[in-house]
Amino acid sequence: MKNHDYEYVRTIVQEGNFSKAAQKLYISQPALSAAIKKIEKDLNGIPLFDRSVNPVKLTVEGEFWLERAREIDRIETQIREHFAAAAGIRSGTISVGSSAYFCAYLLANLIREYHHLNTSCEIDLTECDATSMDQGLRKGTLDVGIDVEQLDPDLFDSYNLGKEYLLLAVPASFPVNRKAAGYRIRREQILDRSFLRDDVPGVDLGLFRKEPFVLLKKNQDSYRRAIALCEEAGFEPDVTLYLDQLLTAYSVARNGQTGCVFFRDTIVQYAEDTDKLCYYKLGSPLAARDIRLSVRKNPRPTRLVRNFIRFIQEKMQGIPGGENSCREKEAQE
């Protein structure tokens, strides 16, 4: 049995449809159908699926195959983990995917520290957007993904690493800042997160309804939240520019008069102080979002990957935005 055979059959069963399963697996439907026919050919031509019904269902023989394949997958995982342990559980390679921001400012130092402690472990860090991260985890080219996106809970386990908050930055040259002066927060309040106190009011976002905005592209969580925040305030933003990264959007707003930008609060730790931006707290629950570490459920992460997850969880407790107690899940040995 090839590694992907089990995942192919399992996904078809979950979706009840070859086309939907192919979309989830990021392969074409003809390629998926050909892969299943190849499995069936190796089984003396006995079909695994009853294709005459909708949704498609496993035949009796297909149910037998899936159960045995599940056992094989479990045993293969045990074998890999046993010999990884015999060689030292910190030996091997871990592929990590994340956004440009997390790669540059969060993960680089953590990975350097992990490698220093475990010199036999190599970590490949890949900068990617949410779609590429999801695809890489599904295909197995990535072992771990770290971002704010919520991936399919049927396919992925999610570990909560902490929270970050979206704030609003407005070019200081915009006259609207005079109307919103009572809501302005200082850079120091962002750095020490005292802006989260209940006595610090959130700005009325409706004050900025006539201002231009810089948003991220439409496939990203930051875009969806920005649109929802504006809708909540009763207006549709006038978007003058779409960008790929929040850090870029923040820099564009800081260096010119392009427009208002929603940005993650932790950015100010790594950006130079500036008098070209005015900062505002957003009072909506939509402004808070979880930082997530995601891994595939099947096959189960190796012991090496689980060791890395535990390390990241522990280290995030001491980082602004990191979870004080990562309670959602534990990386079991």
Coordinates of C-alpha atoms in Angstrom, one line a residue:
M1 CA 0.0 0.0 0.0
K2 CA 1.4 3.4 -1.0
N3 CA 1.3 6.1 1.6
H4 CA -1.4 8.1 -0.2
D5 CA -3.7 5.2 -1.0
Y6 CA -5.2 5.2 2.5
E7 CA -5.7 9.0 2.5
Y8 CA -7.3 8.9 -1.0
V9 CA -9.9 6.2 0.0
R10 CA -10.5 7.8 3.4
T11 CA -11.2 11.2 1.9
I12 CA -13.6 9.8 -0.7
V13 CA -15.5 8.1 2.1
Q14 CA -15.6 11.4 4.1
E15 CA -16.8 13.4 1.1
G16 CA -19.0 10.8 -0.6
N17 CA -17.9 12.2 -3.9
F18 CA -14.8 11.8 -6.1
S19 CA -14.9 15.4 -7.2
K20 CA -15.1 16.9 -3.8
A21 CA -12.4 14.5 -2.5
A22 CA -10.1 15.5 -5.3
Q23 CA -10.6 19.2 -4.4
K24 CA -9.7 18.5 -0.8
L25 CA -6.6 16.4 -1.9
Y26 CA -5.5 19.1 -4.3
I27 CA -5.4 16.7 -7.3
S28 CA -7.5 16.3 -10.4
Q29 CA -10.6 14.1 -10.4
P30 CA -9.2 11.9 -13.2
A31 CA -6.0 11.4 -11.3
L32 CA -7.9 10.4 -8.2
S33 CA -10.1 8.0 -10.2
A34 CA -7.0 6.5 -11.8
A35 CA -5.4 6.0 -8.4
I36 CA -8.4 4.1 -7.1
K37 CA -8.6 2.0 -10.2
K38 CA -5.0 1.1 -9.7
I39 CA -5.7 -0.1 -6.2
E40 CA -8.6 -2.1 -7.4
K41 CA -6.5 -3.6 -10.2
D42 CA -4.0 -4.8 -7.6
L43 CA -6.9 -6.3 -5.7
N44 CA -7.8 -8.6 -8.6
G45 CA -10.2 -6.1 -10.0
I46 CA -12.6 -6.1 -7.0
P47 CA -14.1 -2.6 -6.6
L48 CA -13.7 -0.7 -3.4
F49 CA -16.6 1.7 -4.1
D50 CA -20.2 1.3 -5.2
R51 CA -20.2 4.1 -7.8
S52 CA -23.9 3.6 -8.8
V53 CA -25.2 5.5 -5.7
N54 CA -24.8 9.1 -4.6
P55 CA -23.0 9.6 -2.3
V56 CA -20.6 6.8 -3.3
K57 CA -20.2 4.1 -0.7
L58 CA -17.7 1.5 0.1
T59 CA -18.4 -2.0 -0.9
V60 CA -18.1 -4.8 1.7
E61 CA -14.7 -5.5 0.3
G62 CA -13.9 -1.7 0.4
E63 CA -14.8 -1.6 4.1
F64 CA -12.5 -4.5 4.7
W65 CA -9.7 -2.8 2.8
L66 CA -10.1 0.5 4.6
E67 CA -10.0 -1.2 8.0
R68 CA -6.8 -3.1 7.2
A69 CA -5.2 0.0 5.6
R70 CA -5.9 1.9 8.8
E71 CA -4.1 -0.8 10.8
I72 CA -1.2 -0.8 8.4
D73 CA -0.9 3.0 8.7
R74 CA -0.9 2.7 12.5
I75 CA 1.8 0.0 12.4
E76 CA 3.9 1.9 9.9
T77 CA 3.8 5.0 12.2
Q78 CA 4.8 2.8 15.2
I79 CA 7.7 1.4 13.2
R80 CA 8.9 4.9 12.2
E81 CA 8.6 6.2 15.7
H82 CA 10.4 3.2 17.2
F83 CA 13.4 3.5 15.0
A84 CA 13.4 7.2 15.3
A85 CA 13.6 6.8 19.0
A86 CA 16.3 4.2 18.7
A87 CA 18.3 6.7 16.6
G88 CA 17.4 9.6 18.9
I89 CA 14.0 11.3 18.8
R90 CA 15.5 14.6 17.9
S91 CA 17.1 13.3 14.7
G92 CA 15.4 14.0 11.4
T93 CA 13.8 16.9 9.4
I94 CA 10.7 18.9 10.2
S95 CA 9.1 21.0 7.5
V96 CA 7.4 24.1 8.8
G97 CA 5.2 26.5 6.8
S98 CA 4.1 30.0 7.9
S99 CA 3.4 33.5 6.8
A100 CA 6.2 35.9 6.1
Y101 CA 5.6 37.8 9.3
F102 CA 5.8 34.7 11.6
C103 CA 8.8 33.4 9.6
A104 CA 10.7 36.6 10.1
Y105 CA 9.8 37.6 13.6
L106 CA 8.5 34.7 15.5
L107 CA 9.8 31.4 14.2
A108 CA 13.4 32.3 13.1
N109 CA 14.7 32.7 16.6
L110 CA 12.6 29.8 18.0
I111 CA 13.9 27.4 15.3
R112 CA 17.5 28.6 15.9
E113 CA 17.1 27.8 19.6
Y114 CA 15.5 24.4 18.9
H115 CA 18.3 23.5 16.5
H116 CA 20.9 24.6 19.1
L117 CA 19.4 22.2 21.6
N118 CA 18.9 19.4 19.0
T119 CA 21.7 19.7 16.5
S120 CA 20.8 16.5 14.7
C121 CA 17.4 17.9 13.7
E122 CA 17.0 20.0 10.6
I123 CA 14.1 22.3 10.2
D124 CA 13.0 23.6 6.8
L125 CA 11.1 26.8 7.1
T126 CA 8.9 27.8 4.2
E127 CA 7.2 31.2 3.7
C128 CA 3.7 30.6 2.4
D129 CA 0.2 32.0 2.4
A130 CA -2.8 30.2 4.0
T131 CA -3.7 28.3 0.8
S132 CA -0.2 27.0 0.2
M133 CA 0.1 26.0 3.9
D134 CA -3.1 24.1 3.7
Q135 CA -2.1 22.4 0.5
G136 CA 1.4 21.5 1.8
L137 CA 0.0 20.0 5.0
R138 CA -2.5 17.9 3.0
K139 CA 0.2 16.6 0.6
G140 CA 2.7 15.9 3.4
T141 CA 5.3 18.4 2.1
L142 CA 4.8 20.3 5.3
D143 CA 4.7 18.7 8.8
V144 CA 3.6 21.8 10.7
G145 CA 1.8 25.0 9.8
I146 CA 1.7 28.1 12.0
D147 CA -0.7 31.0 11.2
V148 CA -4.1 32.5 12.2
E149 CA -6.1 30.5 9.7
Q150 CA -8.6 27.9 10.9
L151 CA -8.0 24.7 8.8
D152 CA -10.4 21.8 8.3
P153 CA -10.9 20.3 11.8
D154 CA -11.7 16.9 10.2
L155 CA -8.2 16.7 8.7
F156 CA -6.1 18.7 11.1
D157 CA -5.4 19.0 14.8
S158 CA -5.0 22.6 16.0
Y159 CA -2.8 23.8 18.9
N160 CA -3.6 27.2 20.3
L161 CA -0.3 29.2 20.7
G162 CA -1.8 32.5 21.8
K163 CA -3.7 35.5 20.6
E164 CA -3.0 38.6 18.6
Y165 CA -5.2 41.6 18.1
L166 CA -6.0 43.7 15.1
L167 CA -5.6 47.5 15.6
L168 CA -6.2 50.4 13.2
A169 CA -3.4 52.6 11.9
V170 CA -4.3 55.8 10.2
P171 CA -1.8 58.2 8.5
A172 CA -1.3 61.1 10.9
S173 CA -1.9 63.5 8.0
F174 CA -5.5 62.5 7.7
P175 CA -7.8 65.2 9.2
V176 CA -10.1 62.5 10.6
N177 CA -7.6 61.9 13.4
R178 CA -8.8 65.1 15.1
K179 CA -12.3 63.7 15.4
A180 CA -11.0 60.4 16.7
A181 CA -8.4 62.0 19.1
G182 CA -10.1 60.8 22.2
Y183 CA -9.7 57.2 21.1
R184 CA -6.0 57.3 20.1
I185 CA -3.6 54.9 21.9
R186 CA 0.1 55.2 22.3
R187 CA 2.8 52.9 21.0
E188 CA 3.7 52.1 24.6
Q189 CA 0.2 50.9 25.3
I190 CA 0.5 48.5 22.4
L191 CA 4.0 47.2 23.4
D192 CA 2.9 46.4 27.0
R193 CA -0.7 45.5 25.8
S194 CA -2.3 47.8 28.3
F195 CA -4.6 48.8 25.5
L196 CA -6.5 45.6 26.3
R197 CA -7.7 47.0 29.6
D198 CA -11.4 47.6 29.9
D199 CA -11.0 51.3 30.6
V200 CA -9.3 51.8 27.2
P201 CA -12.2 52.4 24.8
G202 CA -12.4 51.0 21.2
V203 CA -12.7 53.6 18.4
D204 CA -16.0 54.1 16.5
L205 CA -14.8 52.6 13.2
G206 CA -17.6 54.5 11.5
L207 CA -15.6 57.7 11.9
F208 CA -13.3 56.4 9.1
R209 CA -16.1 55.4 6.6
K210 CA -15.0 58.1 4.1
E211 CA -11.3 57.3 4.3
P212 CA -9.3 55.1 1.9
F213 CA -8.2 51.7 3.2
V214 CA -5.3 49.3 2.4
L215 CA -6.3 45.7 2.8
L216 CA -4.8 42.2 2.3
K217 CA -5.9 40.1 -0.6
K218 CA -9.2 38.3 -0.4
N219 CA -8.1 34.8 0.4
Q220 CA -6.7 35.8 3.8
D221 CA -8.2 35.9 7.3
S222 CA -7.1 39.6 7.8
Y223 CA -9.2 40.6 4.7
R224 CA -12.3 38.8 5.9
R225 CA -12.0 40.3 9.4
A226 CA -11.4 43.8 8.0
I227 CA -14.5 43.6 5.8
A228 CA -16.6 42.2 8.7
L229 CA -15.3 45.0 11.0
C230 CA -16.3 47.6 8.5
E231 CA -19.7 46.0 7.9
E232 CA -20.2 45.9 11.7
A233 CA -19.6 49.6 11.7
G234 CA -22.2 50.1 8.9
F235 CA -20.0 50.8 5.8
E236 CA -18.1 49.2 3.0
P237 CA -14.4 50.3 2.9
D238 CA -13.0 52.2 -0.1
V239 CA -10.0 50.0 -0.8
T240 CA -7.2 51.7 -2.7
L241 CA -4.7 48.9 -2.5
Y242 CA -4.6 45.1 -1.9
L243 CA -1.4 43.6 -0.6
D244 CA -0.1 40.1 0.4
Q245 CA 1.3 40.8 3.8
L246 CA 0.2 42.8 6.9
L247 CA 3.8 43.9 7.5
T248 CA 3.9 45.4 4.0
A249 CA 0.5 47.1 4.5
Y250 CA 1.7 48.6 7.7
S251 CA 4.9 49.9 6.1
V252 CA 3.0 51.4 3.2
A253 CA 0.7 53.3 5.6
R254 CA 3.6 54.5 7.7
N255 CA 5.6 55.8 4.7
G256 CA 2.8 57.6 2.9
Q257 CA -0.8 58.6 2.8
T258 CA -2.2 55.6 1.0
G259 CA -4.8 54.7 3.5
C260 CA -5.9 53.2 6.8
V261 CA -4.7 49.7 7.6
F262 CA -5.7 47.0 10.0
F263 CA -2.5 45.5 11.5
R264 CA -1.5 43.0 14.1
D265 CA -0.5 44.5 17.5
T266 CA 2.8 42.6 17.7
I267 CA 4.2 44.4 14.6
V268 CA 5.1 47.5 16.6
Q269 CA 7.7 45.4 18.5
Y270 CA 9.7 45.1 15.3
A271 CA 8.9 48.4 13.5
E272 CA 10.7 51.7 14.2
D273 CA 8.8 54.3 16.2
T274 CA 7.0 56.8 14.0
D275 CA 5.0 60.0 14.2
K276 CA 3.4 59.3 10.8
L277 CA 0.7 57.0 12.2
C278 CA -2.1 57.3 14.7
Y279 CA -3.2 54.0 16.4
Y280 CA -6.7 53.0 17.5
K281 CA -8.1 50.0 19.5
L282 CA -10.9 48.1 17.9
G283 CA -13.6 47.2 20.4
S284 CA -15.1 44.3 18.4
P285 CA -14.5 40.6 19.3
L286 CA -13.5 40.2 15.6
A287 CA -10.3 42.1 16.4
A288 CA -9.0 39.1 18.5
R289 CA -7.8 36.0 16.8
D290 CA -5.9 32.8 17.8
I291 CA -2.4 31.9 16.6
R292 CA -2.6 28.3 15.6
L293 CA -0.2 25.5 15.0
S294 CA -1.8 22.9 12.7
V295 CA -0.8 19.3 11.9
R296 CA -2.4 16.5 10.0
K297 CA -4.4 13.9 12.0
N298 CA -3.5 11.1 9.6
P299 CA -0.8 10.0 9.6
R300 CA -0.2 10.9 13.2
P301 CA 2.7 13.3 13.7
T302 CA 6.0 11.6 14.4
R303 CA 7.5 11.7 17.9
L304 CA 10.1 14.2 16.5
V305 CA 7.3 16.5 15.3
R306 CA 5.4 16.2 18.6
N307 CA 8.6 17.1 20.5
F308 CA 8.9 20.2 18.3
I309 CA 5.2 21.1 19.0
R310 CA 5.8 20.9 22.7
F311 CA 8.9 23.1 22.5
I312 CA 7.0 25.8 20.5
Q313 CA 4.1 25.7 23.0
E314 CA 6.4 26.1 26.0
K315 CA 8.4 28.9 24.3
M316 CA 5.3 30.8 23.2
Q317 CA 4.2 31.2 26.9
G318 CA 7.0 33.8 27.3
I319 CA 6.4 35.7 24.1
P320 CA 3.9 38.7 23.8
G321 CA 0.8 37.2 22.2
G322 CA 1.8 33.7 23.3
E323 CA -0.6 31.5 25.3
N324 CA -0.1 31.6 29.1
S325 CA -1.3 28.0 29.2
C326 CA -1.7 26.1 26.0
R327 CA -4.8 24.1 27.1
E328 CA -6.4 23.1 23.8
K329 CA -4.2 20.1 23.2
E330 CA -1.0 18.6 24.5
A331 CA 1.7 17.1 22.3
Q332 CA 1.6 13.6 23.7
E333 CA 4.8 11.5 23.7

